[in-house]
Amino acid sequence: MNKAAFKRPFDLILNFRDVGQFVNQHGASSQLQEGRLYRSARPDHASLQDRRVLVEGYRIVSIIDLRSKTEHIRKAIDKAAGEALKMAQIQYHEINLNGGAFERALLWKLNWSSLTKFISLMVTGYRTEAIGILGREVMQPRGLVGLGIDSIDACGSELRQIFEVLADSRNYPIMVHCTQGKDRTGLVIILVLLMLGIPLDAIVADYMASEDELKPELQSRIKELGEIGLMEDFTSCPRTFVAEMYEYINKEYGSTQGYLQRIGVHEAMQQSIRDNMMG
C-alpha cells in the first residue's frame, strides 16, 4: 500500500504529519529524509482503516508515546470494550515525558495546604482531582512557555530515553505522539530539529500547524482541560514558543547540542540521529 495514495489518510487520528516532508516544504531546503519521523495526536480511537494505513501505508515500526500514567488509565477505561489499544506489528516506547522529576518540580511550587491535599487525593485514588490542583495553582499560571522551560530543565532523563530510540536505525519509521501531539510532542520535535540545524522559520511553521489541525476536537479538548484545572489558552500554540525555547536553551546551556550533551545525549548519539534523518 502506497502512502501517497491517501489524500486524507486517517478517519480518527488528528494532527498527523511527516516532519521531514513538512519542514522541507517550509524552508528546510530538502535537508531531511521524508518518511522517517512522524508526529500526531493520540491514536487511541484509530479505526481499523487508520491502523491499516499506519502499518501498511506509512510502515510505522515504532511509536513513542509521551503520555502520563493518568492518561493511560483514562485511555484504558475509554477503550475497555473496544479494539485492542496496541497494534501487534508496532513496537511501543512509553516514555512519560513529564514524569517524576517534572512532577516533583511542580509539586514544590504548591503551598503546604495544597500539597497535603494533593497527596491525600493521590493516595486515595483520585488522580484527576489531584492533577486539577496542580493545573489550577501551578500549570495555568506557568503557561505553556513556562512549562516548556520546566520540561527542558527537569526532563533530561526522559528526553535522553527518547533520543536513544531516535538514534537506533532499526526503530524507523517512528511516530511520536502525546495527547494532542502539540505540547510534549512539539517540544521533542523542536529539540530534534534544532539539533539537526533546521531553520527556525521551518520549526515554527511545524509547531504552529498543530493549532489548525486540532480544531475538530477543540470543544472536547477545552472540556478535558477544564477537568484538570486548565483554561482554553492551553489549546493554542503560542507563536513565540519555539523562539523562547531556543533562546532559553542558548542562554542556560550554550546551545542545543550542549544541552543534549548535558542530559546524556552524547555526540555519537546525535550523529546517529543525523544519519537516520538527514537527506
Coordinates of C-alpha atoms in Angstrom, one line a residue:
M1 CA 0.0 0.0 0.0
N2 CA 1.5 3.3 -1.1
K3 CA 1.0 6.2 1.5
A4 CA 0.9 8.7 -1.4
A5 CA -2.4 7.3 -2.3
F6 CA -4.0 8.8 0.8
K7 CA -5.3 12.3 0.4
R8 CA -6.8 12.4 3.9
P9 CA -5.2 9.3 5.4
F10 CA -7.0 8.9 8.7
D11 CA -10.5 8.8 9.9
L12 CA -9.8 9.3 13.6
I13 CA -6.2 10.4 14.1
L14 CA -5.6 14.1 14.2
N15 CA -2.6 16.3 13.8
F16 CA -0.6 13.7 11.8
R17 CA 2.2 14.8 9.5
D18 CA 5.6 13.7 8.1
V19 CA 8.0 16.0 9.9
G20 CA 10.7 15.8 7.2
Q21 CA 8.2 16.5 4.4
F22 CA 6.7 19.4 6.3
V23 CA 9.9 21.2 7.2
N24 CA 11.3 20.6 3.7
Q25 CA 8.3 22.4 2.3
H26 CA 8.6 25.3 4.7
G27 CA 12.2 26.4 4.2
A28 CA 14.5 23.5 5.1
S29 CA 15.7 23.0 1.5
S30 CA 15.1 19.2 1.5
Q31 CA 17.5 18.7 4.3
L32 CA 15.5 15.9 5.9
Q33 CA 14.6 12.5 4.7
E34 CA 10.9 12.0 4.3
G35 CA 9.0 9.0 5.6
R36 CA 11.3 8.7 8.7
L37 CA 9.7 10.7 11.5
Y38 CA 6.0 11.4 12.0
R39 CA 4.1 13.2 14.7
S40 CA 0.4 13.0 15.7
A41 CA -2.2 13.3 18.4
R42 CA -3.2 10.2 20.3
P43 CA -4.2 7.3 18.1
D44 CA -6.4 5.7 20.7
H45 CA -9.6 5.9 18.6
A46 CA -8.0 4.9 15.3
S47 CA -10.3 3.0 13.1
L48 CA -9.4 -0.3 11.5
Q49 CA -8.6 1.5 8.3
D50 CA -6.4 4.0 10.2
R51 CA -4.4 1.1 11.7
R52 CA -4.0 -0.4 8.3
V53 CA -2.7 2.9 6.9
L54 CA -0.2 3.3 9.7
V55 CA 1.1 -0.2 9.3
E56 CA 0.9 -0.8 5.5
G57 CA 0.9 2.7 4.1
Y58 CA 3.4 4.6 6.4
R59 CA 5.1 1.3 7.6
I60 CA 5.4 2.7 11.1
V61 CA 7.8 0.4 13.0
S62 CA 7.9 2.3 16.4
I63 CA 5.6 4.6 18.3
I64 CA 7.0 6.9 21.1
D65 CA 4.1 7.6 23.5
L66 CA 4.9 10.6 25.8
R67 CA 1.8 10.4 28.0
S68 CA 1.5 10.0 31.7
K69 CA 0.1 7.2 33.8
T70 CA -3.1 9.1 34.4
E71 CA -3.6 9.5 30.7
H72 CA -3.0 5.8 30.1
I73 CA -5.5 4.8 32.8
R74 CA -8.1 7.0 31.2
K75 CA -7.3 5.6 27.8
A76 CA -7.8 2.0 29.1
I77 CA -11.1 2.9 30.7
D78 CA -12.3 4.5 27.5
K79 CA -11.4 1.6 25.3
A80 CA -12.2 -1.3 27.7
A81 CA -14.9 -2.7 25.5
G82 CA -13.3 -1.7 22.2
E83 CA -10.4 -2.6 19.9
A84 CA -7.1 -3.6 21.4
L85 CA -5.2 -0.4 22.1
K86 CA -1.9 -1.5 20.6
M87 CA -1.1 -2.8 17.1
A88 CA 0.9 -6.0 17.2
Q89 CA 3.1 -5.0 14.3
I90 CA 4.4 -1.9 16.0
Q91 CA 6.9 -1.5 18.8
Y92 CA 5.8 0.8 21.6
H93 CA 8.1 3.0 23.7
E94 CA 6.1 4.5 26.5
I95 CA 8.1 7.4 27.9
N96 CA 6.3 9.7 30.2
L97 CA 8.0 12.9 29.2
N98 CA 6.7 14.9 32.2
G99 CA 7.5 12.2 34.7
G100 CA 8.9 12.1 38.2
A101 CA 11.4 14.9 38.1
F102 CA 8.9 17.3 36.3
E103 CA 6.1 16.3 38.7
R104 CA 8.3 17.0 41.7
A105 CA 9.4 20.4 40.3
L106 CA 5.7 21.4 40.0
L107 CA 4.7 20.0 43.4
W108 CA 7.3 22.1 45.2
K109 CA 5.6 25.2 43.8
L110 CA 2.4 24.3 45.7
N111 CA 1.8 25.8 49.2
W112 CA 1.8 23.4 52.1
S113 CA -2.0 23.1 52.3
S114 CA -2.4 22.3 48.6
L115 CA 0.5 19.8 48.7
T116 CA -1.1 18.0 51.6
K117 CA -4.5 17.8 49.7
F118 CA -2.7 16.7 46.5
I119 CA -1.0 13.8 48.3
S120 CA -4.3 12.8 50.0
L121 CA -6.1 12.7 46.7
M122 CA -3.4 10.6 45.0
V123 CA -3.2 8.1 47.9
T124 CA -7.0 7.6 47.8
G125 CA -7.1 7.1 44.0
Y126 CA -8.4 10.5 42.9
R127 CA -5.7 11.2 40.4
T128 CA -7.6 13.5 38.1
E129 CA -8.7 15.7 41.1
A130 CA -5.1 15.8 42.4
I131 CA -3.8 16.8 39.0
G132 CA -6.5 19.5 39.0
I133 CA -4.8 21.2 42.0
L134 CA -1.5 21.3 40.0
G135 CA -3.4 22.6 37.0
R136 CA -5.1 25.5 38.7
E137 CA -2.3 26.5 41.1
V138 CA 0.9 25.8 39.1
M139 CA 0.4 24.8 35.4
Q140 CA -2.1 27.5 34.5
P141 CA 0.0 30.4 36.0
R142 CA 3.2 29.0 34.4
G143 CA 1.6 28.8 30.9
L144 CA 2.8 26.7 28.0
V145 CA 6.1 28.6 27.6
G146 CA 6.9 28.3 31.3
L147 CA 6.0 24.6 31.3
G148 CA 8.2 24.1 28.2
I149 CA 11.1 25.7 30.1
D150 CA 10.4 23.5 33.2
S151 CA 10.4 20.4 30.9
I152 CA 13.8 21.4 29.5
D153 CA 15.2 21.7 33.0
A154 CA 13.6 18.7 34.6
C155 CA 13.0 16.1 31.9
G156 CA 16.5 15.3 30.9
S157 CA 16.3 11.6 31.7
E158 CA 13.1 11.1 29.7
L159 CA 14.5 13.2 26.8
R160 CA 17.6 11.0 26.8
Q161 CA 15.4 7.9 26.5
I162 CA 13.6 9.4 23.6
F163 CA 16.8 10.3 21.8
E164 CA 18.1 6.8 22.4
V165 CA 15.1 5.5 20.4
L166 CA 15.7 8.0 17.7
A167 CA 19.4 7.0 17.5
D168 CA 18.6 3.4 16.6
S169 CA 18.1 3.0 12.9
R170 CA 16.1 -0.2 13.5
N171 CA 13.3 1.8 15.0
Y172 CA 12.4 3.7 11.9
P173 CA 9.9 4.9 10.6
I174 CA 8.9 6.4 14.0
M175 CA 5.7 8.2 15.1
V176 CA 5.8 10.4 18.2
H177 CA 2.6 11.4 20.0
C178 CA 1.2 12.6 23.3
T179 CA -2.5 13.6 23.7
Q180 CA -2.8 16.5 21.3
G181 CA 0.5 16.0 19.7
K182 CA 1.1 19.6 20.3
D183 CA 3.0 20.5 23.5
R184 CA 5.1 17.5 24.7
T185 CA 5.4 16.2 21.1
G186 CA 6.1 19.7 20.0
L187 CA 8.9 20.2 22.4
V188 CA 10.6 16.9 21.4
I189 CA 10.3 17.7 17.7
I190 CA 11.7 21.2 18.3
L191 CA 14.7 19.8 20.1
V192 CA 15.3 17.3 17.3
L193 CA 15.0 19.9 14.6
L194 CA 17.2 22.4 16.4
M195 CA 19.9 19.7 16.8
L196 CA 19.6 19.0 13.1
G197 CA 20.2 22.6 12.3
I198 CA 16.8 23.2 10.6
P199 CA 15.9 26.9 10.2
L200 CA 13.8 28.4 12.9
D201 CA 11.1 29.6 10.5
A202 CA 10.5 26.0 9.4
I203 CA 10.4 24.7 13.0
V204 CA 7.9 27.5 13.9
A205 CA 5.7 26.5 10.9
D206 CA 5.7 22.9 12.0
Y207 CA 4.9 23.8 15.6
M208 CA 2.1 26.2 14.7
A209 CA 0.5 23.8 12.3
S210 CA -1.0 21.9 15.2
E211 CA -3.4 24.6 16.1
D212 CA -5.5 24.3 12.9
E213 CA -5.0 20.5 12.8
L214 CA -6.7 20.1 16.2
K215 CA -9.7 22.3 15.6
P216 CA -12.0 19.3 15.1
E217 CA -11.7 18.4 18.7
L218 CA -11.4 21.9 20.2
Q219 CA -14.6 21.8 22.3
S220 CA -14.0 18.4 23.7
R221 CA -10.4 19.3 24.5
I222 CA -11.5 22.5 26.3
K223 CA -13.7 20.3 28.5
E224 CA -10.9 17.8 29.1
L225 CA -8.5 20.5 30.1
G226 CA -11.1 22.1 32.4
E227 CA -11.2 18.8 34.4
I228 CA -7.6 19.3 35.3
G229 CA -7.8 23.0 36.1
L230 CA -6.6 24.4 32.8
M231 CA -8.2 27.1 30.6
E232 CA -8.8 27.4 26.9
D233 CA -5.4 29.1 26.2
F234 CA -3.8 25.7 26.7
T235 CA -5.4 24.6 23.4
S236 CA -3.3 27.2 21.5
C237 CA 0.2 27.2 20.0
P238 CA 1.9 30.3 21.3
R239 CA 3.7 31.9 18.3
T240 CA 6.7 32.8 20.5
F241 CA 7.1 29.2 21.9
V242 CA 9.9 28.0 19.6
A243 CA 11.9 31.2 19.8
E244 CA 11.6 31.2 23.6
M245 CA 12.7 27.6 23.9
Y246 CA 15.7 28.3 21.6
E247 CA 16.7 31.4 23.5
Y248 CA 16.4 29.8 26.9
I249 CA 18.5 26.8 25.8
N250 CA 21.2 29.0 24.3
K251 CA 21.2 31.2 27.4
E252 CA 21.3 28.4 30.0
Y253 CA 23.1 25.6 28.2
G254 CA 25.1 27.4 25.4
S255 CA 23.5 25.5 22.5
T256 CA 21.0 22.7 21.7
Q257 CA 24.0 20.4 21.2
G258 CA 25.4 21.5 24.6
Y259 CA 22.0 20.9 26.3
L260 CA 21.8 17.4 24.8
Q261 CA 25.3 16.6 25.9
R262 CA 24.4 17.7 29.4
I263 CA 21.5 15.3 29.6
G264 CA 23.5 12.3 28.3
V265 CA 22.8 12.5 24.5
H266 CA 26.5 12.4 23.5
E267 CA 27.8 13.4 20.2
A268 CA 27.9 9.9 18.8
M269 CA 24.2 9.5 19.5
Q270 CA 23.4 12.9 18.0
Q271 CA 25.4 11.9 14.9
S272 CA 23.4 8.6 14.7
I273 CA 20.2 10.7 14.6
R274 CA 21.5 12.9 11.9
D275 CA 22.5 9.9 9.9
N276 CA 19.0 8.4 10.4
M277 CA 17.1 11.6 9.4
M278 CA 19.2 13.8 7.1
G279 CA 18.8 13.7 3.4

